[in-house]
PDB file of C-alpha atoms in Angstrom:
ATOM      1  CA  UNK A  10      58.109   8.197 -33.110  1.00 50.00           C
ATOM      2  CA  UNK A  11      59.117   5.428 -30.709  1.00 47.00           C
ATOM      3  CA  UNK A  12      58.977   7.897 -27.801  1.00 49.00           C
ATOM      4  CA  UNK A  13      55.452   8.946 -28.779  1.00 48.00           C
ATOM      5  CA  UNK A  14      54.354   5.299 -29.073  1.00 53.00           C
ATOM      6  CA  UNK A  15      55.860   4.483 -25.681  1.00 51.00           C
ATOM      7  CA  UNK A  16      54.101   7.524 -24.156  1.00 46.00           C
ATOM      8  CA  UNK A  17      50.754   6.445 -25.643  1.00 47.00           C
ATOM      9  CA  UNK A  18      51.230   2.895 -24.387  1.00 48.00           C
ATOM     10  CA  UNK A  19      52.067   4.122 -20.886  1.00 46.00           C
ATOM     11  CA  UNK A  20      49.045   6.447 -20.924  1.00 46.00           C
ATOM     12  CA  UNK A  21      46.761   3.596 -21.952  1.00 44.00           C
ATOM     13  CA  UNK A  22      48.116   1.373 -19.155  1.00 43.00           C
ATOM     14  CA  UNK A  23      47.495   4.120 -16.585  1.00 43.00           C
ATOM     15  CA  UNK A  24      43.995   4.697 -17.977  1.00 40.00           C
ATOM     16  CA  UNK A  25      43.128   1.013 -17.713  1.00 40.00           C
ATOM     17  CA  UNK A  26      44.600   0.817 -14.191  1.00 38.00           C
ATOM     18  CA  UNK A  27      42.721   3.824 -12.820  1.00 39.00           C
ATOM     19  CA  UNK A  28      39.491   2.949 -14.605  1.00 40.00           C
ATOM     20  CA  UNK A  29      39.605  -0.631 -13.313  1.00 38.00           C
ATOM     21  CA  UNK A  30      40.547   0.526  -9.822  1.00 41.00           C
ATOM     22  CA  UNK A  31      37.733   3.069  -9.809  1.00 37.00           C
ATOM     23  CA  UNK A  32      35.244   0.433 -10.963  1.00 34.00           C
ATOM     24  CA  UNK A  33      36.499  -1.991  -8.318  1.00 37.00           C
ATOM     25  CA  UNK A  34      36.140   0.642  -5.608  1.00 38.00           C
ATOM     26  CA  UNK A  35      32.610   1.424  -6.797  1.00 41.00           C
ATOM     27  CA  UNK A  36      31.673  -2.240  -6.553  1.00 45.00           C
ATOM     28  CA  UNK A  37      33.416  -2.629  -3.212  1.00 46.00           C
ATOM     29  CA  UNK A  38      31.482   0.314  -1.777  1.00 54.00           C
ATOM     30  CA  UNK A  39      28.096  -0.791  -3.074  1.00 53.00           C
ATOM     31  CA  UNK A  40      25.970  -0.850   0.042  1.00 68.00           C
ATOM     32  CA  UNK A  41      23.531  -3.523   1.101  1.00 83.00           C
ATOM     33  CA  UNK A  42      22.241  -4.254   4.575  1.00 93.00           C
ATOM     34  CA  UNK A  43      20.661  -7.443   5.943  1.00 95.00           C
ATOM     35  CA  UNK A  44      17.799  -5.385   7.392  1.00 96.00           C
ATOM     36  CA  UNK A  45      16.583  -4.254   3.962  1.00 97.00           C
ATOM     37  CA  UNK A  46      13.127  -5.421   2.931  1.00 97.00           C
ATOM     38  CA  UNK A  47       9.456  -5.096   3.790  1.00 98.00           C
ATOM     39  CA  UNK A  48       7.908  -5.934   7.139  1.00 98.00           C
ATOM     40  CA  UNK A  49       4.315  -6.561   8.172  1.00 98.00           C
ATOM     41  CA  UNK A  50       4.035  -5.048  11.651  1.00 98.00           C
ATOM     42  CA  UNK A  51       1.587  -5.488  14.508  1.00 98.00           C
ATOM     43  CA  UNK A  52       1.361  -2.820  17.219  1.00 98.00           C
ATOM     44  CA  UNK A  53       0.111  -3.591  20.749  1.00 98.00           C
ATOM     45  CA  UNK A  54      -1.426  -1.268  23.351  1.00 96.00           C
ATOM     46  CA  UNK A  55      -3.804  -1.995  26.271  1.00 93.00           C
ATOM     47  CA  UNK A  56      -4.796  -5.389  24.910  1.00 93.00           C
ATOM     48  CA  UNK A  57      -5.569  -4.171  21.394  1.00 96.00           C
ATOM     49  CA  UNK A  58      -3.650  -4.783  18.163  1.00 97.00           C
ATOM     50  CA  UNK A  59      -3.161  -2.475  15.186  1.00 97.00           C
ATOM     51  CA  UNK A  60      -1.594  -3.146  11.776  1.00 98.00           C
ATOM     52  CA  UNK A  61       1.384  -1.242  10.363  1.00 98.00           C
ATOM     53  CA  UNK A  62       4.011  -1.726   7.652  1.00 98.00           C
ATOM     54  CA  UNK A  63       7.649  -0.803   7.053  1.00 98.00           C
ATOM     55  CA  UNK A  64       9.985  -0.841   4.070  1.00 98.00           C
ATOM     56  CA  UNK A  65      13.769  -0.301   4.312  1.00 98.00           C
ATOM     57  CA  UNK A  66      16.200   0.013   1.403  1.00 96.00           C
ATOM     58  CA  UNK A  67      19.578   1.565   0.705  1.00 95.00           C
ATOM     59  CA  UNK A  68      20.246   4.891  -0.951  1.00 94.00           C
ATOM     60  CA  UNK A  69      23.768   5.188  -2.366  1.00 91.00           C
ATOM     61  CA  UNK A  70      26.777   3.851  -0.491  1.00 88.00           C
ATOM     62  CA  UNK A  71      26.033   4.537   3.171  1.00 90.00           C
ATOM     63  CA  UNK A  72      22.409   5.434   3.884  1.00 96.00           C
ATOM     64  CA  UNK A  73      19.257   3.463   4.614  1.00 97.00           C
ATOM     65  CA  UNK A  74      15.902   5.078   3.823  1.00 98.00           C
ATOM     66  CA  UNK A  75      12.348   3.770   3.708  1.00 98.00           C
ATOM     67  CA  UNK A  76       8.644   4.322   4.159  1.00 98.00           C
ATOM     68  CA  UNK A  77       6.157   3.588   6.923  1.00 98.00           C
ATOM     69  CA  UNK A  78       2.393   3.032   7.082  1.00 98.00           C
ATOM     70  CA  UNK A  79       0.636   3.309  10.430  1.00 94.00           C
ATOM     71  CA  UNK A  80      -2.940   2.876  11.619  1.00 86.00           C
ATOM     72  CA  UNK A  81      -4.235   5.710   9.440  1.00 83.00           C
ATOM     73  CA  UNK A  82      -3.113   8.067   6.723  1.00 86.00           C
ATOM     74  CA  UNK A  83      -0.864   7.064   3.853  1.00 89.00           C
ATOM     75  CA  UNK A  84       2.689   5.814   3.309  1.00 94.00           C
ATOM     76  CA  UNK A  85       5.197   8.260   4.794  1.00 96.00           C
ATOM     77  CA  UNK A  86       8.818   8.606   3.638  1.00 97.00           C
ATOM     78  CA  UNK A  87      11.656   7.987   6.082  1.00 98.00           C
ATOM     79  CA  UNK A  88      14.654  10.157   5.177  1.00 97.00           C
ATOM     80  CA  UNK A  89      17.093   8.073   7.220  1.00 98.00           C
ATOM     81  CA  UNK A  90      16.849   4.675   8.911  1.00 98.00           C
ATOM     82  CA  UNK A  91      19.540   4.009  11.528  1.00 98.00           C
ATOM     83  CA  UNK A  92      20.816   0.448  11.870  1.00 97.00           C
ATOM     84  CA  UNK A  93      23.424   0.211  14.626  1.00 97.00           C
ATOM     85  CA  UNK A  94      24.418  -2.906  16.573  1.00 96.00           C
ATOM     86  CA  UNK A  95      21.310  -4.753  15.448  1.00 96.00           C
ATOM     87  CA  UNK A  96      18.864  -1.989  16.353  1.00 98.00           C
ATOM     88  CA  UNK A  97      16.651  -0.264  13.763  1.00 98.00           C
ATOM     89  CA  UNK A  98      15.506   3.259  14.597  1.00 98.00           C
ATOM     90  CA  UNK A  99      14.030   6.295  12.884  1.00 98.00           C
ATOM     91  CA  UNK A 100      11.730   9.236  13.471  1.00 98.00           C
ATOM     92  CA  UNK A 101       9.194  10.849  11.144  1.00 97.00           C
ATOM     93  CA  UNK A 102       7.091  13.991  11.539  1.00 94.00           C
ATOM     94  CA  UNK A 103       3.332  13.767  12.148  1.00 89.00           C
ATOM     95  CA  UNK A 104       0.985  13.381   9.197  1.00 88.00           C
ATOM     96  CA  UNK A 105      -2.680  13.710  10.187  1.00 85.00           C
ATOM     97  CA  UNK A 106      -1.875  13.748  13.894  1.00 81.00           C
ATOM     98  CA  UNK A 107      -2.859  16.909  15.744  1.00 82.00           C
ATOM     99  CA  UNK A 108       0.136  16.568  18.106  1.00 85.00           C
ATOM    100  CA  UNK A 109       3.392  18.207  17.048  1.00 85.00           C
ATOM    101  CA  UNK A 110       5.943  15.580  18.098  1.00 91.00           C
ATOM    102  CA  UNK A 111       7.624  13.010  15.863  1.00 96.00           C
ATOM    103  CA  UNK A 112       6.761   9.335  15.630  1.00 96.00           C
ATOM    104  CA  UNK A 113       9.776   7.505  17.086  1.00 98.00           C
ATOM    105  CA  UNK A 114      10.470   3.866  16.152  1.00 98.00           C
ATOM    106  CA  UNK A 115      13.039   1.470  17.647  1.00 98.00           C
ATOM    107  CA  UNK A 116      13.269  -2.315  17.242  1.00 98.00           C
ATOM    108  CA  UNK A 117      15.782  -5.133  17.394  1.00 98.00           C
ATOM    109  CA  UNK A 118      16.473  -6.930  14.114  1.00 97.00           C
ATOM    110  CA  UNK A 119      16.321 -10.704  14.517  1.00 94.00           C
ATOM    111  CA  UNK A 120      16.982 -12.015  11.014  1.00 85.00           C
ATOM    112  CA  UNK A 121      13.450 -12.256   9.669  1.00 90.00           C
ATOM    113  CA  UNK A 122      11.694 -10.337  12.391  1.00 97.00           C
ATOM    114  CA  UNK A 123      11.604  -7.082  14.364  1.00 98.00           C
ATOM    115  CA  UNK A 124      10.733  -6.674  18.047  1.00 98.00           C
ATOM    116  CA  UNK A 125      10.512  -3.303  19.735  1.00 98.00           C
ATOM    117  CA  UNK A 126       8.272  -0.322  20.190  1.00 98.00           C
ATOM    118  CA  UNK A 127       7.236   3.104  18.983  1.00 97.00           C
ATOM    119  CA  UNK A 128       6.053   6.357  20.465  1.00 97.00           C
ATOM    120  CA  UNK A 129       3.345   8.332  18.696  1.00 95.00           C
ATOM    121  CA  UNK A 130       3.450  12.132  18.287  1.00 94.00           C
ATOM    122  CA  UNK A 131       1.039  12.468  21.222  1.00 93.00           C
ATOM    123  CA  UNK A 132       3.304  10.375  23.449  1.00 94.00           C
ATOM    124  CA  UNK A 133       1.236   7.173  23.318  1.00 95.00           C
ATOM    125  CA  UNK A 134       3.479   4.104  23.365  1.00 97.00           C
ATOM    126  CA  UNK A 135       3.114   0.770  21.573  1.00 98.00           C
ATOM    127  CA  UNK A 136       5.107  -2.419  21.576  1.00 98.00           C
ATOM    128  CA  UNK A 137       5.530  -4.040  18.187  1.00 98.00           C
ATOM    129  CA  UNK A 138       6.473  -7.185  16.343  1.00 98.00           C
ATOM    130  CA  UNK A 139       7.183  -7.542  12.648  1.00 98.00           C
ATOM    131  CA  UNK A 140       7.837 -10.316  10.164  1.00 98.00           C
ATOM    132  CA  UNK A 141       9.115 -10.087   6.612  1.00 98.00           C
ATOM    133  CA  UNK A 142       6.236  -9.507   4.231  1.00 98.00           C
ATOM    134  CA  UNK A 143       5.486 -12.314   1.749  1.00 98.00           C
ATOM    135  CA  UNK A 144       6.186 -11.708  -1.941  1.00 97.00           C
ATOM    136  CA  UNK A 145       2.730 -13.015  -3.013  1.00 98.00           C
ATOM    137  CA  UNK A 146       4.206 -13.834  -6.418  1.00 97.00           C
ATOM    138  CA  UNK A 147       2.037 -16.270  -8.366  1.00 97.00           C
ATOM    139  CA  UNK A 148       3.783 -18.864 -10.526  1.00 96.00           C
ATOM    140  CA  UNK A 149       0.769 -19.506 -12.771  1.00 96.00           C
ATOM    141  CA  UNK A 150      -2.012 -17.483 -14.350  1.00 96.00           C
ATOM    142  CA  UNK A 151      -5.253 -17.514 -12.319  1.00 97.00           C
ATOM    143  CA  UNK A 152      -8.146 -19.740 -13.311  1.00 98.00           C
ATOM    144  CA  UNK A 153     -11.297 -17.736 -12.671  1.00 98.00           C
ATOM    145  CA  UNK A 154     -14.333 -19.249 -11.018  1.00 98.00           C
ATOM    146  CA  UNK A 155     -17.982 -18.243 -11.131  1.00 98.00           C
ATOM    147  CA  UNK A 156     -18.991 -14.633 -10.569  1.00 98.00           C
ATOM    148  CA  UNK A 157     -20.613 -13.976  -7.169  1.00 98.00           C
ATOM    149  CA  UNK A 158     -23.197 -11.309  -6.408  1.00 98.00           C
ATOM    150  CA  UNK A 159     -21.616 -10.094  -3.180  1.00 98.00           C
ATOM    151  CA  UNK A 160     -24.443  -7.645  -2.389  1.00 98.00           C
ATOM    152  CA  UNK A 161     -27.940  -9.028  -2.956  1.00 98.00           C
ATOM    153  CA  UNK A 162     -29.563  -5.594  -3.396  1.00 98.00           C
ATOM    154  CA  UNK A 163     -32.224  -6.358  -0.757  1.00 98.00           C
ATOM    155  CA  UNK A 164     -30.542  -6.345   2.661  1.00 98.00           C
ATOM    156  CA  UNK A 165     -27.130  -6.591   4.365  1.00 98.00           C
ATOM    157  CA  UNK A 166     -26.980 -10.383   4.393  1.00 98.00           C
ATOM    158  CA  UNK A 167     -23.326 -11.405   3.986  1.00 98.00           C
ATOM    159  CA  UNK A 168     -21.992  -8.177   5.500  1.00 98.00           C
ATOM    160  CA  UNK A 169     -21.086  -6.876   8.953  1.00 98.00           C
ATOM    161  CA  UNK A 170     -19.728  -3.613  10.368  1.00 98.00           C
ATOM    162  CA  UNK A 171     -16.765  -2.891  12.619  1.00 95.00           C
ATOM    163  CA  UNK A 172     -18.896  -0.834  15.010  1.00 95.00           C
ATOM    164  CA  UNK A 173     -22.433   0.435  15.404  1.00 96.00           C
ATOM    165  CA  UNK A 174     -24.216  -0.028  12.066  1.00 97.00           C
ATOM    166  CA  UNK A 175     -25.482   2.987  10.137  1.00 98.00           C
ATOM    167  CA  UNK A 176     -25.691   1.211   6.745  1.00 98.00           C
ATOM    168  CA  UNK A 177     -29.082   0.716   5.104  1.00 98.00           C
ATOM    169  CA  UNK A 178     -30.395  -0.725   1.837  1.00 98.00           C
ATOM    170  CA  UNK A 179     -32.867   1.196  -0.327  1.00 98.00           C
ATOM    171  CA  UNK A 180     -33.906   0.453  -3.928  1.00 97.00           C
ATOM    172  CA  UNK A 181     -30.996  -1.909  -4.538  1.00 98.00           C
ATOM    173  CA  UNK A 182     -28.420   0.510  -3.102  1.00 98.00           C
ATOM    174  CA  UNK A 183     -26.223  -0.006  -0.025  1.00 98.00           C
ATOM    175  CA  UNK A 184     -26.006   3.379   1.728  1.00 98.00           C
ATOM    176  CA  UNK A 185     -24.111   5.008   4.549  1.00 98.00           C
ATOM    177  CA  UNK A 186     -26.102   8.233   5.073  1.00 97.00           C
ATOM    178  CA  UNK A 187     -23.501   9.756   7.404  1.00 95.00           C
ATOM    179  CA  UNK A 188     -20.077   8.986   8.831  1.00 95.00           C
ATOM    180  CA  UNK A 189     -20.021   5.850  10.952  1.00 96.00           C
ATOM    181  CA  UNK A 190     -18.671   2.305  10.725  1.00 98.00           C
ATOM    182  CA  UNK A 191     -16.988   0.552   7.825  1.00 98.00           C
ATOM    183  CA  UNK A 192     -18.817  -2.387   6.247  1.00 98.00           C
ATOM    184  CA  UNK A 193     -17.064  -5.711   5.648  1.00 98.00           C
ATOM    185  CA  UNK A 194     -17.950  -8.801   3.630  1.00 98.00           C
ATOM    186  CA  UNK A 195     -18.324 -12.039   5.580  1.00 98.00           C
ATOM    187  CA  UNK A 196     -16.563 -13.926   2.794  1.00 98.00           C
ATOM    188  CA  UNK A 197     -12.793 -13.870   2.411  1.00 98.00           C
ATOM    189  CA  UNK A 198     -10.872 -13.840  -0.877  1.00 98.00           C
ATOM    190  CA  UNK A 199      -7.361 -14.302  -2.250  1.00 98.00           C
ATOM    191  CA  UNK A 200      -7.148 -13.330  -5.934  1.00 98.00           C
ATOM    192  CA  UNK A 201     -10.211 -11.918  -7.664  1.00 98.00           C
ATOM    193  CA  UNK A 202     -11.824  -9.600 -10.174  1.00 98.00           C
ATOM    194  CA  UNK A 203     -14.173  -7.047  -8.605  1.00 99.00           C
ATOM    195  CA  UNK A 204     -16.815  -4.800 -10.150  1.00 98.00           C
ATOM    196  CA  UNK A 205     -18.343  -2.181  -7.881  1.00 98.00           C
ATOM    197  CA  UNK A 206     -20.382   0.965  -8.517  1.00 98.00           C
ATOM    198  CA  UNK A 207     -20.424   3.956  -6.185  1.00 98.00           C
ATOM    199  CA  UNK A 208     -21.855   7.432  -5.750  1.00 98.00           C
ATOM    200  CA  UNK A 209     -20.871  10.220  -3.358  1.00 98.00           C
ATOM    201  CA  UNK A 210     -22.074  13.755  -2.644  1.00 98.00           C
ATOM    202  CA  UNK A 211     -19.761  16.736  -3.057  1.00 97.00           C
ATOM    203  CA  UNK A 212     -16.637  16.664  -0.844  1.00 95.00           C
ATOM    204  CA  UNK A 213     -17.309  13.136   0.468  1.00 96.00           C
ATOM    205  CA  UNK A 214     -14.726  10.411   0.839  1.00 96.00           C
ATOM    206  CA  UNK A 215     -14.666   6.617   1.044  1.00 98.00           C
ATOM    207  CA  UNK A 216     -12.622   3.688  -0.214  1.00 98.00           C
ATOM    208  CA  UNK A 217     -12.750   0.036  -1.235  1.00 98.00           C
ATOM    209  CA  UNK A 218     -10.325  -2.213   0.668  1.00 98.00           C
ATOM    210  CA  UNK A 219      -9.095  -5.324  -1.130  1.00 98.00           C
ATOM    211  CA  UNK A 220      -8.548  -8.281   1.218  1.00 98.00           C
ATOM    212  CA  UNK A 221      -9.308  -5.669   3.871  1.00 98.00           C
ATOM    213  CA  UNK A 222      -5.752  -4.297   3.446  1.00 98.00           C
ATOM    214  CA  UNK A 223      -5.294  -2.272   0.252  1.00 98.00           C
ATOM    215  CA  UNK A 224      -7.459   0.810  -0.221  1.00 98.00           C
ATOM    216  CA  UNK A 225      -8.589   1.973  -3.640  1.00 98.00           C
ATOM    217  CA  UNK A 226      -9.426   5.590  -2.968  1.00 98.00           C
ATOM    218  CA  UNK A 227     -12.901   7.042  -3.465  1.00 98.00           C
ATOM    219  CA  UNK A 228     -13.062  10.814  -3.062  1.00 98.00           C
ATOM    220  CA  UNK A 229     -14.637  13.755  -4.873  1.00 97.00           C
ATOM    221  CA  UNK A 230     -11.848  14.429  -7.403  1.00 97.00           C
ATOM    222  CA  UNK A 231     -13.385  15.959 -10.537  1.00 97.00           C
ATOM    223  CA  UNK A 232     -10.977  18.480 -12.081  1.00 96.00           C
ATOM    224  CA  UNK A 233      -7.971  17.465  -9.963  1.00 97.00           C
ATOM    225  CA  UNK A 234      -4.637  16.136 -11.181  1.00 97.00           C
ATOM    226  CA  UNK A 235      -4.224  12.379 -10.836  1.00 98.00           C
ATOM    227  CA  UNK A 236      -2.306  11.538  -7.672  1.00 97.00           C
ATOM    228  CA  UNK A 237      -1.820   8.871  -5.021  1.00 96.00           C
ATOM    229  CA  UNK A 238      -4.455  10.559  -2.836  1.00 95.00           C
ATOM    230  CA  UNK A 239      -7.365  10.945  -5.275  1.00 98.00           C
ATOM    231  CA  UNK A 240      -9.918   8.800  -7.086  1.00 98.00           C
ATOM    232  CA  UNK A 241      -8.501   5.693  -8.765  1.00 98.00           C
ATOM    233  CA  UNK A 242      -5.354   5.504  -6.626  1.00 98.00           C
ATOM    234  CA  UNK A 243      -4.028   2.716  -4.446  1.00 98.00           C
ATOM    235  CA  UNK A 244      -4.021   5.138  -1.546  1.00 97.00           C
ATOM    236  CA  UNK A 245      -0.584   6.566  -0.823  1.00 96.00           C
ATOM    237  CA  UNK A 246       1.224   4.145  -3.158  1.00 98.00           C
ATOM    238  CA  UNK A 247       0.096   4.143  -6.804  1.00 98.00           C
ATOM    239  CA  UNK A 248      -1.418   7.049  -8.742  1.00 98.00           C
ATOM    240  CA  UNK A 249      -3.738   6.455 -11.706  1.00 98.00           C
ATOM    241  CA  UNK A 250      -2.195   7.731 -14.930  1.00 97.00           C
ATOM    242  CA  UNK A 251      -5.342   9.738 -15.698  1.00 98.00           C
ATOM    243  CA  UNK A 252      -8.117  11.393 -13.676  1.00 98.00           C
ATOM    244  CA  UNK A 253     -11.495  10.092 -14.833  1.00 98.00           C
ATOM    245  CA  UNK A 254     -13.717  11.209 -11.964  1.00 98.00           C
ATOM    246  CA  UNK A 255     -17.266  12.245 -12.811  1.00 98.00           C
ATOM    247  CA  UNK A 256     -19.239  14.951 -11.057  1.00 98.00           C
ATOM    248  CA  UNK A 257     -20.313  14.298  -7.487  1.00 98.00           C
ATOM    249  CA  UNK A 258     -23.795  12.769  -7.454  1.00 98.00           C
ATOM    250  CA  UNK A 259     -23.167  10.603 -10.549  1.00 98.00           C
ATOM    251  CA  UNK A 260     -22.796   6.835 -10.468  1.00 98.00           C
ATOM    252  CA  UNK A 261     -19.230   5.668 -11.170  1.00 98.00           C
ATOM    253  CA  UNK A 262     -17.517   2.288 -11.322  1.00 98.00           C
ATOM    254  CA  UNK A 263     -14.348   0.393 -10.507  1.00 98.00           C
ATOM    255  CA  UNK A 264     -13.235  -2.798 -12.225  1.00 99.00           C
ATOM    256  CA  UNK A 265     -10.310  -4.203 -10.269  1.00 99.00           C
ATOM    257  CA  UNK A 266      -8.160  -7.289 -10.764  1.00 98.00           C
ATOM    258  CA  UNK A 267      -5.903  -8.354  -7.891  1.00 98.00           C
ATOM    259  CA  UNK A 268      -3.478 -11.264  -8.314  1.00 98.00           C
ATOM    260  CA  UNK A 269      -0.950 -11.528  -5.499  1.00 98.00           C
ATOM    261  CA  UNK A 270       0.315  -7.963  -5.206  1.00 98.00           C
ATOM    262  CA  UNK A 271      -0.334  -7.098  -8.857  1.00 98.00           C
ATOM    263  CA  UNK A 272      -3.285  -4.804  -9.429  1.00 98.00           C
ATOM    264  CA  UNK A 273      -5.137  -3.449 -12.445  1.00 98.00           C
ATOM    265  CA  UNK A 274      -7.763  -0.741 -11.956  1.00 98.00           C
ATOM    266  CA  UNK A 275     -10.289   0.627 -14.452  1.00 98.00           C
ATOM    267  CA  UNK A 276     -12.259   3.765 -13.543  1.00 98.00           C
ATOM    268  CA  UNK A 277     -15.545   4.234 -15.374  1.00 98.00           C
ATOM    269  CA  UNK A 278     -14.541   1.655 -17.962  1.00 98.00           C
ATOM    270  CA  UNK A 279     -10.986   2.868 -18.686  1.00 98.00           C
ATOM    271  CA  UNK A 280      -7.789   1.325 -17.289  1.00 98.00           C
ATOM    272  CA  UNK A 281      -5.756   3.768 -15.192  1.00 98.00           C
ATOM    273  CA  UNK A 282      -3.438   1.326 -13.361  1.00 98.00           C
ATOM    274  CA  UNK A 283      -2.110  -1.738 -15.159  1.00 98.00           C
ATOM    275  CA  UNK A 284      -0.442  -4.694 -13.436  1.00 98.00           C
ATOM    276  CA  UNK A 285       1.350  -2.602 -10.820  1.00 98.00           C
ATOM    277  CA  UNK A 286       2.749  -3.979  -7.555  1.00 98.00           C
ATOM    278  CA  UNK A 287       1.166  -2.902  -4.270  1.00 98.00           C
ATOM    279  CA  UNK A 288       4.115  -2.616  -1.837  1.00 98.00           C
ATOM    280  CA  UNK A 289       2.166  -3.149   1.381  1.00 98.00           C
ATOM    281  CA  UNK A 290      -0.927  -2.407   3.417  1.00 98.00           C
ATOM    282  CA  UNK A 291      -2.499   1.047   3.351  1.00 98.00           C
ATOM    283  CA  UNK A 292      -3.704   3.097   6.306  1.00 96.00           C
ATOM    284  CA  UNK A 293      -6.958   1.838   7.804  1.00 96.00           C
ATOM    285  CA  UNK A 294      -6.255  -1.824   6.971  1.00 98.00           C
ATOM    286  CA  UNK A 295      -7.960  -4.457   9.086  1.00 98.00           C
ATOM    287  CA  UNK A 296      -4.699  -6.339   9.686  1.00 98.00           C
ATOM    288  CA  UNK A 297      -1.191  -6.795   8.308  1.00 98.00           C
ATOM    289  CA  UNK A 298      -1.377 -10.532   7.593  1.00 98.00           C
ATOM    290  CA  UNK A 299      -0.716 -10.133   3.880  1.00 98.00           C
ATOM    291  CA  UNK A 300      -0.296 -13.829   3.176  1.00 98.00           C
ATOM    292  CA  UNK A 301      -3.880 -14.617   4.196  1.00 98.00           C
ATOM    293  CA  UNK A 302      -7.189 -14.165   2.351  1.00 98.00           C
ATOM    294  CA  UNK A 303      -9.289 -11.182   3.399  1.00 98.00           C
ATOM    295  CA  UNK A 304     -12.661  -9.511   2.893  1.00 98.00           C
ATOM    296  CA  UNK A 305     -13.924  -6.633   0.797  1.00 98.00           C
ATOM    297  CA  UNK A 306     -14.395  -3.590   3.014  1.00 98.00           C
ATOM    298  CA  UNK A 307     -15.911  -0.192   2.220  1.00 98.00           C
ATOM    299  CA  UNK A 308     -15.230   2.905   4.288  1.00 97.00           C
ATOM    300  CA  UNK A 309     -18.193   4.511   5.969  1.00 96.00           C
ATOM    301  CA  UNK A 310     -16.292   6.770   8.352  1.00 91.00           C
ATOM    302  CA  UNK A 311     -15.458   9.669   5.998  1.00 91.00           C
ATOM    303  CA  UNK A 312     -18.881  10.903   4.901  1.00 94.00           C
ATOM    304  CA  UNK A 313     -21.986   9.714   3.018  1.00 98.00           C
ATOM    305  CA  UNK A 314     -21.456   7.054   0.331  1.00 98.00           C
ATOM    306  CA  UNK A 315     -23.557   4.628  -1.736  1.00 98.00           C
ATOM    307  CA  UNK A 316     -22.711   1.326  -3.467  1.00 98.00           C
ATOM    308  CA  UNK A 317     -24.524  -1.023  -5.820  1.00 98.00           C
ATOM    309  CA  UNK A 318     -23.801  -3.932  -8.215  1.00 98.00           C
ATOM    310  CA  UNK A 319     -20.965  -5.460  -6.187  1.00 98.00           C
ATOM    311  CA  UNK A 320     -19.808  -8.461  -8.217  1.00 98.00           C
ATOM    312  CA  UNK A 321     -16.709 -10.551  -7.520  1.00 98.00           C
ATOM    313  CA  UNK A 322     -15.093 -13.363  -9.488  1.00 98.00           C
ATOM    314  CA  UNK A 323     -12.609 -15.281  -7.315  1.00 98.00           C
ATOM    315  CA  UNK A 324      -9.734 -17.359  -8.646  1.00 98.00           C
ATOM    316  CA  UNK A 325     -10.038 -21.091  -8.076  1.00 96.00           C
TER     317      UNK A 325
END
């Protein structure tokens, strides 16, 4: 009996030793890198600037992964981010690009910033700078101000385009009859509640950009599964939990609340995204300065689209 007890005691000691050692090794090997985080990027080429965004985080004990948003398209996954001797590098295949090469990124990490360059799939080169993206976390609940009629229903007063204007106003409706320029509010906003109504013909596509940086997708989506690319989505980032698109040619509505990075979206009167975090800018953003106020922008470069009853309630 004593021998059995001694054997059990020895077994328990070994079990505790190996379990503790295994746990210690797991903790010791837990991987974190100083380069992890989100970065608001600016790309430079021939005197022009373009916004972009990068997120880096660890996967397991030895690998960095991430996602990247460029001038257009949606967030793209990065299967491996290299970080060697202070240099960040990765490559990703083309998305909407017609060229077949990879996008190649390389930058020096300088604590809270990145400096480097990238080569596009078609060989075009950009220099770049990046700073850590702000959290935009609010420490208090918003106090809402007075509702503003952002579109007066008569003309385009209070709006401008980012190119040659094709927008017109007819019978209280702001219209883009064919693909052309995007239209942008003159006023800038931080946190707000937005109501906007829209109508598109079959197969058309548009979007509402919040602060000019975060696109809420508008696209003919009746009968499709909810996804990050279809109606009601924060494009490329957050899918609505339900597809509520009406038939093309019908008026539809968005009711959107944006506080910091937290967004709630209702489509045609029903909430489909509730208090979710927007990680970063979406493709087509005006800039990557996420800590600043920005305008409301509607896409006019993807086909015919109409808007009416654009009402915004800013936070004080």
